[in-house]
CSV table of C-alpha atoms in Angstrom, one decimal:
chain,number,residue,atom,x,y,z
A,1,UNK,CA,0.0,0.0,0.0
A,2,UNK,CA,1.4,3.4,-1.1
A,3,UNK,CA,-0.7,5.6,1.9
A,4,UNK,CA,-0.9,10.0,0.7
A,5,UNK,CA,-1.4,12.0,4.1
A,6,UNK,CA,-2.5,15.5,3.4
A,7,UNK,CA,-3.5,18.1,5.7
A,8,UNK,CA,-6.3,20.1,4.2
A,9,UNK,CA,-5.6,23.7,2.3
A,10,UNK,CA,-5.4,27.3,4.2
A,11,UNK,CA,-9.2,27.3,6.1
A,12,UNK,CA,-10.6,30.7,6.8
A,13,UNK,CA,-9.6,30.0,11.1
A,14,UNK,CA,-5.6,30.1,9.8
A,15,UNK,CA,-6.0,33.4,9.2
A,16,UNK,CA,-5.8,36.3,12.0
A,17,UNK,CA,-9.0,37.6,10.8
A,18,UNK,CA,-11.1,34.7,9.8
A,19,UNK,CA,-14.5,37.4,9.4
A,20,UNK,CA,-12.3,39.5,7.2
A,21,UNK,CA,-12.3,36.9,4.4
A,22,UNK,CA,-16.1,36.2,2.9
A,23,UNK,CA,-17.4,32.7,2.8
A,24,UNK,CA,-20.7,31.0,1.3
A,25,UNK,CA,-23.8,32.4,3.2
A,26,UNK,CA,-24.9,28.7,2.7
A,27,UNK,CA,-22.9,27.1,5.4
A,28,UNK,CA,-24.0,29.4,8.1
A,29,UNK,CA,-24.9,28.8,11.3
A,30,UNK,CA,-21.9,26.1,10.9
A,31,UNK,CA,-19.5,28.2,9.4
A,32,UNK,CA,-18.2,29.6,12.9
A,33,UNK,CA,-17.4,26.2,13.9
A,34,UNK,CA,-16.6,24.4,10.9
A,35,UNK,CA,-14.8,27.0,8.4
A,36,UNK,CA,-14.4,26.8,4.8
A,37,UNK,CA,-11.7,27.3,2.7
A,38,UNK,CA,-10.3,30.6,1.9
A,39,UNK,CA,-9.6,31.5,-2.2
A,40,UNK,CA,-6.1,30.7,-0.9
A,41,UNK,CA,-7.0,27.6,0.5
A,42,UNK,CA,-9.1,26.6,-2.5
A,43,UNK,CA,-5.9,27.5,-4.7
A,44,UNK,CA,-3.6,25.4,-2.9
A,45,UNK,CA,-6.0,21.9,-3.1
A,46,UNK,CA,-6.5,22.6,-6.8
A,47,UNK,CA,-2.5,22.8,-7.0
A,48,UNK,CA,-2.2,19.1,-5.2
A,49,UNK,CA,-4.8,18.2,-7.2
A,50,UNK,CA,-3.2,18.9,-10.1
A,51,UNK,CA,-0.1,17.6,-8.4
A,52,UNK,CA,-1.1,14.2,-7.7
A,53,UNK,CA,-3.6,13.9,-11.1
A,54,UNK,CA,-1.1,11.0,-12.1
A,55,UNK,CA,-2.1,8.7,-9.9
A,56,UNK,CA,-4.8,6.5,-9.5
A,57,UNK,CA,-6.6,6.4,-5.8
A,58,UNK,CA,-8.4,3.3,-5.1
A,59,UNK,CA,-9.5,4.8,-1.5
A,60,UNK,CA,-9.7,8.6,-0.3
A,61,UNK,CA,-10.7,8.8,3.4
A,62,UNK,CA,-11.5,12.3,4.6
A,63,UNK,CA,-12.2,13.9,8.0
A,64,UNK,CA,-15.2,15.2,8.1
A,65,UNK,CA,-14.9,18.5,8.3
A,66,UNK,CA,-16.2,20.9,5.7
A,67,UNK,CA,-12.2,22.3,5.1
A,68,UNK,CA,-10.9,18.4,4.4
A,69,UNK,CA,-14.1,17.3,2.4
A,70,UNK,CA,-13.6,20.5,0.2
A,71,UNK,CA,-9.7,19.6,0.1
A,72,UNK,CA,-10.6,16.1,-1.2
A,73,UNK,CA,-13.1,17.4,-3.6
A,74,UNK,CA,-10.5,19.4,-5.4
A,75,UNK,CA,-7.8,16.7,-5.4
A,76,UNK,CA,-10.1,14.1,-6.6
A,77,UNK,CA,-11.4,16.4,-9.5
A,78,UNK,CA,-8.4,15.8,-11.2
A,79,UNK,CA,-8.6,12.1,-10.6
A,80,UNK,CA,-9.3,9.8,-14.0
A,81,UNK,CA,-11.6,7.1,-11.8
A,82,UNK,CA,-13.9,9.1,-9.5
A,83,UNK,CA,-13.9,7.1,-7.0
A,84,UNK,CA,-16.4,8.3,-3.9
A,85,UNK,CA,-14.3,9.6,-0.6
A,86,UNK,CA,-15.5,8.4,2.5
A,87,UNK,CA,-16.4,10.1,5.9
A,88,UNK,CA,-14.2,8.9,8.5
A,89,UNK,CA,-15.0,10.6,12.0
A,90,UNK,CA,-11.6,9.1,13.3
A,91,UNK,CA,-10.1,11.5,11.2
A,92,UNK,CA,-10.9,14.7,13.1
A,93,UNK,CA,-9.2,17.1,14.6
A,94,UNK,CA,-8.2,16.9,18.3
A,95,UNK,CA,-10.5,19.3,20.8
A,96,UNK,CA,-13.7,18.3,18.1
A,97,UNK,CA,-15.8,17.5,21.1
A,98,UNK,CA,-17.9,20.9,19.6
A,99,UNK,CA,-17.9,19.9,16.4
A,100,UNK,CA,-21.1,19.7,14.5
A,101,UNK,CA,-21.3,18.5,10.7
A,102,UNK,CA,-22.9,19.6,7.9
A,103,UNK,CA,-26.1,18.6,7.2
A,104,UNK,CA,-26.1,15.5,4.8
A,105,UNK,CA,-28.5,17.3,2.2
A,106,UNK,CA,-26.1,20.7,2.5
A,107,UNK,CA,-22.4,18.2,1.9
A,108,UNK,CA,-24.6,15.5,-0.8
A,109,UNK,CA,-25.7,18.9,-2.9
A,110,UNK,CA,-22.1,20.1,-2.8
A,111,UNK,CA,-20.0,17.1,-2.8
A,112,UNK,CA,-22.0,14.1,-4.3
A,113,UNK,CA,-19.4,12.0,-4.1
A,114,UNK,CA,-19.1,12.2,-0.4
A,115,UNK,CA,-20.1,8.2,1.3
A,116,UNK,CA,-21.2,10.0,4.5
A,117,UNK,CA,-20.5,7.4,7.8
A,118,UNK,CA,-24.2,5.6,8.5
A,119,UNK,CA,-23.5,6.3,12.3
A,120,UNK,CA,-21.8,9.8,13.3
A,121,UNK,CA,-20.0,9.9,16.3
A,122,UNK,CA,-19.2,12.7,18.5
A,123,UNK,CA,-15.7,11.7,19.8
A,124,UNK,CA,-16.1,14.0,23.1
A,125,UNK,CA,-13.0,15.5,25.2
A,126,UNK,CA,-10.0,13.2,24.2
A,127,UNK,CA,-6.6,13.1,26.5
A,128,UNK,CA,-3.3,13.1,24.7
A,129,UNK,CA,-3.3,9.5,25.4
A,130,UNK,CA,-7.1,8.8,23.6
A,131,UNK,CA,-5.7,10.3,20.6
A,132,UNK,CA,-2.9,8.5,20.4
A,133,UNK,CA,-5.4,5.2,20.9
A,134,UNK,CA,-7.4,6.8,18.0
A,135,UNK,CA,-4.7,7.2,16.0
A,136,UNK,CA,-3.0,3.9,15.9
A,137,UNK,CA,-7.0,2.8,15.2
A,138,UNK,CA,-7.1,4.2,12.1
A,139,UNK,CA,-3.5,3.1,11.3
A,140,UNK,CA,-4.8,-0.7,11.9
A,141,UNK,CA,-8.3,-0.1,10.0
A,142,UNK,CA,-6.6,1.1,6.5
A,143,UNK,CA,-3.8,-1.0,6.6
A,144,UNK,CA,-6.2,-3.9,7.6
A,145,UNK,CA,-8.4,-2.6,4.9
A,146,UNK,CA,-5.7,-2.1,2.0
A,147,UNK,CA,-2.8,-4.7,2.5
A,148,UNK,CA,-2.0,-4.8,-1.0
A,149,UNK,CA,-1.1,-2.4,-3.7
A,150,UNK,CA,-3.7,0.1,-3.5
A,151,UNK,CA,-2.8,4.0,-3.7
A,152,UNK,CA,-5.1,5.5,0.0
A,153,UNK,CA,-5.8,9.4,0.3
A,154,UNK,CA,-6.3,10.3,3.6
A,155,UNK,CA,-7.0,14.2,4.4
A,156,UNK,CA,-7.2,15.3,7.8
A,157,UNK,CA,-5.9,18.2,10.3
A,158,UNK,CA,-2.5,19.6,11.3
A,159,UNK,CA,-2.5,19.0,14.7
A,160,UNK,CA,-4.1,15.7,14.9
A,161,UNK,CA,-1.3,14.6,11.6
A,162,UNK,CA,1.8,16.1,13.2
A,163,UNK,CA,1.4,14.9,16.5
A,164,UNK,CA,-0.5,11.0,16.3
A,165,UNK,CA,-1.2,10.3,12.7
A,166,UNK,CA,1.8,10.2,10.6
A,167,UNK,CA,3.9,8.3,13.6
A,168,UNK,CA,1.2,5.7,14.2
A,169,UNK,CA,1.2,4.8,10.5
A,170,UNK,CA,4.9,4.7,10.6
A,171,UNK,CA,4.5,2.4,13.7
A,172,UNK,CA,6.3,4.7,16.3
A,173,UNK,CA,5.6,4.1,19.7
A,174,UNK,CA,3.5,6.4,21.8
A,175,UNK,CA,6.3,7.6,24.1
A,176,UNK,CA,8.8,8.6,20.6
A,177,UNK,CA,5.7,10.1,19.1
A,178,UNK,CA,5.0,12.2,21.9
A,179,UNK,CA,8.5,14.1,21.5
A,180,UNK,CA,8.4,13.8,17.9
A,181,UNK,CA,6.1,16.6,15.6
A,182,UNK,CA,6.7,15.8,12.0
A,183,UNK,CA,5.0,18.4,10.8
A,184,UNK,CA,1.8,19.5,8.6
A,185,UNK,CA,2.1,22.5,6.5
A,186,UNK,CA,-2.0,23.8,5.0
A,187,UNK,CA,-1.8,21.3,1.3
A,188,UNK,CA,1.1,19.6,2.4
A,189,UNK,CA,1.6,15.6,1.2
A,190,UNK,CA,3.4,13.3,3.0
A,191,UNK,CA,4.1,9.7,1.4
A,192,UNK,CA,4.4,6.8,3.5
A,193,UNK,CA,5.1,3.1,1.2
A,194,UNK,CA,4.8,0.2,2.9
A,195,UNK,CA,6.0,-3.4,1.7
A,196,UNK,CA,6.3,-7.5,3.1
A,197,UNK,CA,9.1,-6.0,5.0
A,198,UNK,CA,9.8,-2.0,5.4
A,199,UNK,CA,7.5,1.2,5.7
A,200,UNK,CA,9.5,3.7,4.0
A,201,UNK,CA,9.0,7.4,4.7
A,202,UNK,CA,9.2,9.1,1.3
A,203,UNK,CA,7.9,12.1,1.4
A,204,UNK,CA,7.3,14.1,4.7
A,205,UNK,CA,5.2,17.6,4.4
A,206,UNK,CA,5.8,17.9,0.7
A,207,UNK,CA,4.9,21.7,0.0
A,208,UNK,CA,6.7,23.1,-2.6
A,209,UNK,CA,4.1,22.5,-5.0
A,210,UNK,CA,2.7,25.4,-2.9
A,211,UNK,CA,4.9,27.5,-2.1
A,212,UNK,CA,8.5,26.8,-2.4
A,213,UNK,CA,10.4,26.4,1.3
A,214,UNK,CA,12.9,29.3,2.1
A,215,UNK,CA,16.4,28.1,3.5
A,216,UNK,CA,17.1,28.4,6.8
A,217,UNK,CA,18.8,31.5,8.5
């Protein structure tokens, strides 16, 4: 399994002022809790889109979060097979215990190839420790799920990626994970390949496609 990790595009809470930048009077009253994507942010998921439009995804598993969900929309676009993505509340960000999705009319209307989960769950106050459990979950489930060749799109948040995520799918334990942030830049792709043997680390916060990176002073 070749596993893409991709923290969703610049969201209209990066920004110092998120009510300076307009958003689609559609999503309100969620938008305060769930933001949408800035024009930045809708620029910088077209540009891994176009990015990763070689490929071929047989899975795309998505936080669901309006910011991710519009993330994978925009990558998948440019996919030949559209494949549906799937809503994966495991996915979310940590401190989601206000969360509250969009309504499945609203995200179906917009996104109609959004498989929406059959039971949402509210995941509630987490310690750093319940995230880590919910982490390595996820790890298990897709690598349970797609043992074989398969290409797997996951997009989900920068905290929750940095921090749990990425290590747990590279099999770190919890106590090197926890003094170990690898990072999750707004578009950013990380590559993870694993084989009978090895899980090799490819790619880690790929962003250039973005924006390139300047050297350090």
């Amino acid at each position: 399994m070749t596993l893409y990790l991709i923290r969703h595009a610049e969201a209209r809470h990066n920004l110092p002022d998120p009510a300076a930048c307009p958003y689609d009077p559609r999503f309100e009253p969620y938008e305060h809790r769930d933001h949408s994507l800035t024009p930045q942010g809708e620029r910088q998921a077209d540009l891994t889109g176009r990015l990763l439009r070689e490929l071929h995804f047989d899975a795309a598993l998505v936080s669901p979060y309006h910011r991710t969900i519009a993330t994978a929309a925009a990558i998948m676009r440019y996919q030949r097979n559209k494949i549906p993505f799937e809503l994966l509340s495991e996915l979310e960000e940590c401190g989601s215990d206000t969360f509250t999705m969009l309504p499945e009319a609203l995200a179906k209307s917009i996104y109609p190839h959004l498989i929406l989960p059959q039971t949402p769950t509210a995941l509630g106050k987490e310690s750093d420790h319940e995230r880590w459990l919910r982490a390595e979950r996820v790890a298990a489930s897709v690598r349970k799920r797609y043992g074989g060749t398969e290409s797997v799109l996951i997009v989900s948040h920068g905290h929750f990626l940095s921090s749990y995520l990425t290590a747990a799918f590279l099999g770190l334990s919890e106590e090197k994970a926890a003094v170990l942030c690898l990072g999750a830049r707004n578009a950013a792709v990380t590559r993870i390949q694993y084989t009978d043997t090895r899980i090799i680390l490819d790619t880690l916060n790929e962003s250039v496609h973005i924006a390139p990176l300047r050297p350090l002073e």
